[in-house]
GROMACS .gro file of C-alpha atoms in nm:
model
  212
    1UNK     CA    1  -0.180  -1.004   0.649
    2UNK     CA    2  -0.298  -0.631   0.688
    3UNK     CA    3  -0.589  -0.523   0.431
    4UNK     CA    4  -0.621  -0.135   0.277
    5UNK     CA    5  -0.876  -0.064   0.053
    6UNK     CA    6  -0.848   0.180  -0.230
    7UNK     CA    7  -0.903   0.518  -0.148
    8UNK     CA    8  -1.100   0.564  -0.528
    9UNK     CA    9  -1.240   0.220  -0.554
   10UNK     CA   10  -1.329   0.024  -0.229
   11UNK     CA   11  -1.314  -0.271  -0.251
   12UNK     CA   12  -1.319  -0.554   0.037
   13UNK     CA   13  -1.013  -0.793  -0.032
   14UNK     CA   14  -1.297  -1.100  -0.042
   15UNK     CA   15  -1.462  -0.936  -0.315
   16UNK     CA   16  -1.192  -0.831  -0.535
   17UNK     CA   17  -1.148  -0.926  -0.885
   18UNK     CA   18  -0.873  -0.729  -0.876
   19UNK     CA   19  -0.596  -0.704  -0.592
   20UNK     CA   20  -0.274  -0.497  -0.576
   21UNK     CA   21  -0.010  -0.693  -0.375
   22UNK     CA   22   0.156  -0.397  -0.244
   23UNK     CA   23   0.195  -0.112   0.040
   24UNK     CA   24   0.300   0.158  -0.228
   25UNK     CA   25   0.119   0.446  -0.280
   26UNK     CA   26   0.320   0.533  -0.621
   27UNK     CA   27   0.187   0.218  -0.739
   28UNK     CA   28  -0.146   0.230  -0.622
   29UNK     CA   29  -0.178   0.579  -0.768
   30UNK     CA   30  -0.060   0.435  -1.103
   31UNK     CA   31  -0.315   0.158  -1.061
   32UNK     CA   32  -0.563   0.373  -1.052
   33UNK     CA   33  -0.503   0.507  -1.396
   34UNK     CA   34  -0.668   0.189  -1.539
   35UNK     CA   35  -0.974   0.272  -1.392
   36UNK     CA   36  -1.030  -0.062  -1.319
   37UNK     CA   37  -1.194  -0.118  -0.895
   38UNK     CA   38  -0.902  -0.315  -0.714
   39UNK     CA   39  -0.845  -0.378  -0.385
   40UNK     CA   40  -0.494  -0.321  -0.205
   41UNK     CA   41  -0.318  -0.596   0.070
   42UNK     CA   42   0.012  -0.591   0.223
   43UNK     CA   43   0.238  -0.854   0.147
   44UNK     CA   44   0.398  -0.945   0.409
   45UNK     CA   45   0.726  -1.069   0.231
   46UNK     CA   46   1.034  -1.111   0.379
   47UNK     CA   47   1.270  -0.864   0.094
   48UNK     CA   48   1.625  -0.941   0.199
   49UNK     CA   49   1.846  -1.037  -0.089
   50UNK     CA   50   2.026  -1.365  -0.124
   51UNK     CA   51   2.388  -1.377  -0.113
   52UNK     CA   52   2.543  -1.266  -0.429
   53UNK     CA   53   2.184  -1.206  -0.573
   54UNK     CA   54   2.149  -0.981  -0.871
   55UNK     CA   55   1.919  -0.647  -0.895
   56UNK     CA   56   1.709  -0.822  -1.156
   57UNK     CA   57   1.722  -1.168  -0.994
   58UNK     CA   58   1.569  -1.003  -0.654
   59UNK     CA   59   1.363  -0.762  -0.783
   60UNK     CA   60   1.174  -1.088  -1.014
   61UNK     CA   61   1.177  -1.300  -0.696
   62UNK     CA   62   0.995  -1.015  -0.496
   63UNK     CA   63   0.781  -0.947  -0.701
   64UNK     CA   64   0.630  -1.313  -0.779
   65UNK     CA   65   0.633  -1.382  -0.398
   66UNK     CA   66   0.416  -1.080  -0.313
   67UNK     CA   67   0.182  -1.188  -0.601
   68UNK     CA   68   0.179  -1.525  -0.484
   69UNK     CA   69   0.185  -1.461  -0.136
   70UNK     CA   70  -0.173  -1.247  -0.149
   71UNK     CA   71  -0.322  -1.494  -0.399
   72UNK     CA   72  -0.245  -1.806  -0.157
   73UNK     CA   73  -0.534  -1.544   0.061
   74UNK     CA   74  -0.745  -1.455  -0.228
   75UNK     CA   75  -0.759  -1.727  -0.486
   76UNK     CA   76  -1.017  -1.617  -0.675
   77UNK     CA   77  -0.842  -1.240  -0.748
   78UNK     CA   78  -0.582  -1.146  -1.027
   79UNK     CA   79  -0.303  -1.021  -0.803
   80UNK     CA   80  -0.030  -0.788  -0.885
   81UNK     CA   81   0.302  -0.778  -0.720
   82UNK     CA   82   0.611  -0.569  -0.799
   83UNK     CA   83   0.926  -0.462  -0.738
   84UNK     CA   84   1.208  -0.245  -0.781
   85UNK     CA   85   1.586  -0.278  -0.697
   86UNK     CA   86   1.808  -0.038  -0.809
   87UNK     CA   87   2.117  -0.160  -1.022
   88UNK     CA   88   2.465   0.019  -1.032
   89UNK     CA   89   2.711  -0.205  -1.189
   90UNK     CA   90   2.543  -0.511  -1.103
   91UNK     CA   91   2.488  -0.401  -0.685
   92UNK     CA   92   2.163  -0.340  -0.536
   93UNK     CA   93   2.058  -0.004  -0.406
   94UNK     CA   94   1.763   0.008  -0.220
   95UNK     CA   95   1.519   0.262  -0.033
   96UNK     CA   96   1.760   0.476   0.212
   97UNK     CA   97   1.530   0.549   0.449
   98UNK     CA   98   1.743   0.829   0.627
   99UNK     CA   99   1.910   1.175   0.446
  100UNK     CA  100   2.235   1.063   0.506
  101UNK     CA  101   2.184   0.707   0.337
  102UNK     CA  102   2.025   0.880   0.057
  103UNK     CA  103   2.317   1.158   0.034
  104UNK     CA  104   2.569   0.851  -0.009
  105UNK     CA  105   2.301   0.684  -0.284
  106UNK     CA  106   2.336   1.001  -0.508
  107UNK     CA  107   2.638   1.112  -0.437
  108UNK     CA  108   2.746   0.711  -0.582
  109UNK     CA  109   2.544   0.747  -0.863
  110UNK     CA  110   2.615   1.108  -0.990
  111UNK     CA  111   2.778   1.124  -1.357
  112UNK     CA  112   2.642   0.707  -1.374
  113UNK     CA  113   2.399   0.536  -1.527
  114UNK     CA  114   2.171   0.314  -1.319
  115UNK     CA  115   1.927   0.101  -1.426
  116UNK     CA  116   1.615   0.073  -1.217
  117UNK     CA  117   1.497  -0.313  -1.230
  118UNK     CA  118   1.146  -0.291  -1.235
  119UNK     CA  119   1.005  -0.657  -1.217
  120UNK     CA  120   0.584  -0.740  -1.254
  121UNK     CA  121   0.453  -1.026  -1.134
  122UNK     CA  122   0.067  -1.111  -1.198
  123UNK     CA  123  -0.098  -1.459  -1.040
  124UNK     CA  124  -0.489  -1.587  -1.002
  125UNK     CA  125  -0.470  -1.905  -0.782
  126UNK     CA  126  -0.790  -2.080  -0.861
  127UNK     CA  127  -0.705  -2.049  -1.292
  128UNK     CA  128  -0.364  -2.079  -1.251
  129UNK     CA  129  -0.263  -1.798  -1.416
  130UNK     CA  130   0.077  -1.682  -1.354
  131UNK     CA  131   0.308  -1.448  -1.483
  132UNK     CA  132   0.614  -1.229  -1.464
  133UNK     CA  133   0.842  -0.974  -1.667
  134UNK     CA  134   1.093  -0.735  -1.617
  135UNK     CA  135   1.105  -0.368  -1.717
  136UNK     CA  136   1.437  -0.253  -1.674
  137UNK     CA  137   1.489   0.138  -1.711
  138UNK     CA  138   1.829   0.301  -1.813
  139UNK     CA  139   1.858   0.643  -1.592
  140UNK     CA  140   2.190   0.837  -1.615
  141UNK     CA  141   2.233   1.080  -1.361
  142UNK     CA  142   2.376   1.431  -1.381
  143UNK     CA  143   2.777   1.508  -1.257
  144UNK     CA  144   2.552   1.669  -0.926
  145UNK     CA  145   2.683   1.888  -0.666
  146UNK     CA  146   2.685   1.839  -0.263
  147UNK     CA  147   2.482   2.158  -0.326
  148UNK     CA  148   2.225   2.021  -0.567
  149UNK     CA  149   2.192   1.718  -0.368
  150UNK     CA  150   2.124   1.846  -0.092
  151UNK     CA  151   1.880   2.099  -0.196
  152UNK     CA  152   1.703   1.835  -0.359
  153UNK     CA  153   1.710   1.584  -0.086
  154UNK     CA  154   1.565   1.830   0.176
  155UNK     CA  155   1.287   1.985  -0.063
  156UNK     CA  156   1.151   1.643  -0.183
  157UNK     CA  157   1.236   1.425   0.100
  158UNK     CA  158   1.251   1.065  -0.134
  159UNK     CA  159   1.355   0.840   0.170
  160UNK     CA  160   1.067   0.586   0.051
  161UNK     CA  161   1.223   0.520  -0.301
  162UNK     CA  162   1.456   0.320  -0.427
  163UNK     CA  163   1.826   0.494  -0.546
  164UNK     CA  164   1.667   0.832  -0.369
  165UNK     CA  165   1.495   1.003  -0.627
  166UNK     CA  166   1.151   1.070  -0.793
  167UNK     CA  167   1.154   1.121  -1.159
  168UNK     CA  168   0.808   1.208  -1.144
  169UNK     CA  169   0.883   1.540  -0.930
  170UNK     CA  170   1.202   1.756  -0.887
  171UNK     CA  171   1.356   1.447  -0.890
  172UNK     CA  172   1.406   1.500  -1.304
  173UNK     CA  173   1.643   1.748  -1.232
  174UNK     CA  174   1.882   1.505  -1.119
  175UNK     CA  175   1.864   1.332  -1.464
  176UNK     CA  176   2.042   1.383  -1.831
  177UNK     CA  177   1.834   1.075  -2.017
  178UNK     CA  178   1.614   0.838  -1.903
  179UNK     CA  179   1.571   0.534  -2.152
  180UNK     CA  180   1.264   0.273  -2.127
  181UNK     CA  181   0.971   0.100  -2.298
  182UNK     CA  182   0.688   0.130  -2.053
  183UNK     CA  183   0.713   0.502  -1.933
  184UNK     CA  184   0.541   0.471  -1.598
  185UNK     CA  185   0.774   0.135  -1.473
  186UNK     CA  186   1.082   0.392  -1.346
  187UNK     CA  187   0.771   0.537  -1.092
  188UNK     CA  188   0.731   0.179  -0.994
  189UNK     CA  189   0.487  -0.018  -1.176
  190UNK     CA  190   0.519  -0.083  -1.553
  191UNK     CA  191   0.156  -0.023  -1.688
  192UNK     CA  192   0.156  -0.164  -2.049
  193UNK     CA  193   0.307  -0.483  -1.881
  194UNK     CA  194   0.007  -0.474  -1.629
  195UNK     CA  195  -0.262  -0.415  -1.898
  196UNK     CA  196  -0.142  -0.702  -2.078
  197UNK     CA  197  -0.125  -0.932  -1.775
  198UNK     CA  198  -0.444  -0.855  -1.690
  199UNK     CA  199  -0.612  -0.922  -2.027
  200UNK     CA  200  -0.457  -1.243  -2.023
  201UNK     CA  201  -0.545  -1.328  -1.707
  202UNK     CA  202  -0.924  -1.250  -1.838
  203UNK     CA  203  -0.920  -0.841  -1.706
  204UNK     CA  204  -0.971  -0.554  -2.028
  205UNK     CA  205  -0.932  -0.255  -1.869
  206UNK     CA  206  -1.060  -0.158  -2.191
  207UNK     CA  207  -1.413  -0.343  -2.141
  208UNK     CA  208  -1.709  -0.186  -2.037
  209UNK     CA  209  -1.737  -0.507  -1.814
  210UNK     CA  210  -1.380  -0.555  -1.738
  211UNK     CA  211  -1.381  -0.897  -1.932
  212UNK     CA  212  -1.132  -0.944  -2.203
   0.00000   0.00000   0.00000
């Protein structure tokens, strides 16, 4: 298992109260928000889907076997693991990873509504603490043009995220309505979900000490 620590809070994996299960830099970024020191650890989790497997069904099994997969390392840490699959009409769209997969993603999803299946797992090995939820967000897309799509394809260049867009930048653009209850899961980790995770797992990011 590779190791990266936080570029704002350093922290050795060994030494972490704290540990986010996950290679992302939109999620670490959002992490960071709760101002709470954390370290970061890859995975290492095999993400092909089952046969037949839902969006939400996949995106809740990743998620738990990141988080468990680091804590099995780190017993003592709260570990966070998450994922996102997104869902049009019950079929999985993932990360393109090339312009022409992610030209096909918008060009299928243009005038729809897609729900991004945002799933939160968070597990301490040594108290036994374990949990998971999903935080599904409703995102209907514009009736976009080749033109539109491609201009915002080549400007923003969001081959790393799932269904090819990033709400957080141009990526709006592409969007009529986006409908959810934690605001910063459609970015890729749902941070009212995470805050209450944590304090239950015994972490206040509202605590001087971090104890809740």
């Amino acid at each position: 298992m590779s190791t990266t620590p936080d570029l704002l809070n350093p922290v050795p994996p060994e030494q972490a109260r704290l540990i986010l299960g996950s290679t992302s830099r939109y999620r670490r970024e959002l992490l960071q928000r709760l101002h709470l020191p954390f370290a970061v650890c890859a995975p290492e989790v095999d993400e092909t889907p089952m046969p037949g497997e839902p969006p939400a069904a996949l995106a809740r099994r990743l998620a738990l076997a990141k988080a468990r997969a680091v804590a099995a390392r780190f017993p003592q840490a709260l570990v966070i693991g998450s994922d996102q699959v997104a869902d049009l009409d019950g079929q999985p769209i993932g990360k393109p990873g090339t312009h022409e997969k992610a030209v096909a993603q918008l060009s299928a999803m243009r005038g729809r509504t897609v729900v991004f299946q945002t799933a939160l797992a968070v597990v301490c090995q040594s108290s036994g603490y374990e949990a998971q939820d999903l935080a599904p967000v409703s995102v209907r897309f514009r009736s976009l043009s080749d033109a539109e799509i491609e201009h915002y394809l080549r400007t923003e260049q969001p081959y790393d995220c799932a269904g090819s867009a990033k709400s957080e930048g141009l990526g709006i653009a592409l969007l009529d309505a986006i409908d959810s209850d934690d605001p910063t899961a459609l970015i890729g980790l749902p941070l009212i979900r995470v805050a209450r995770m944590l304090r239950e797992g015994g972490l206040n990011a509202l605590s001087a000490a971090g104890a809740a």
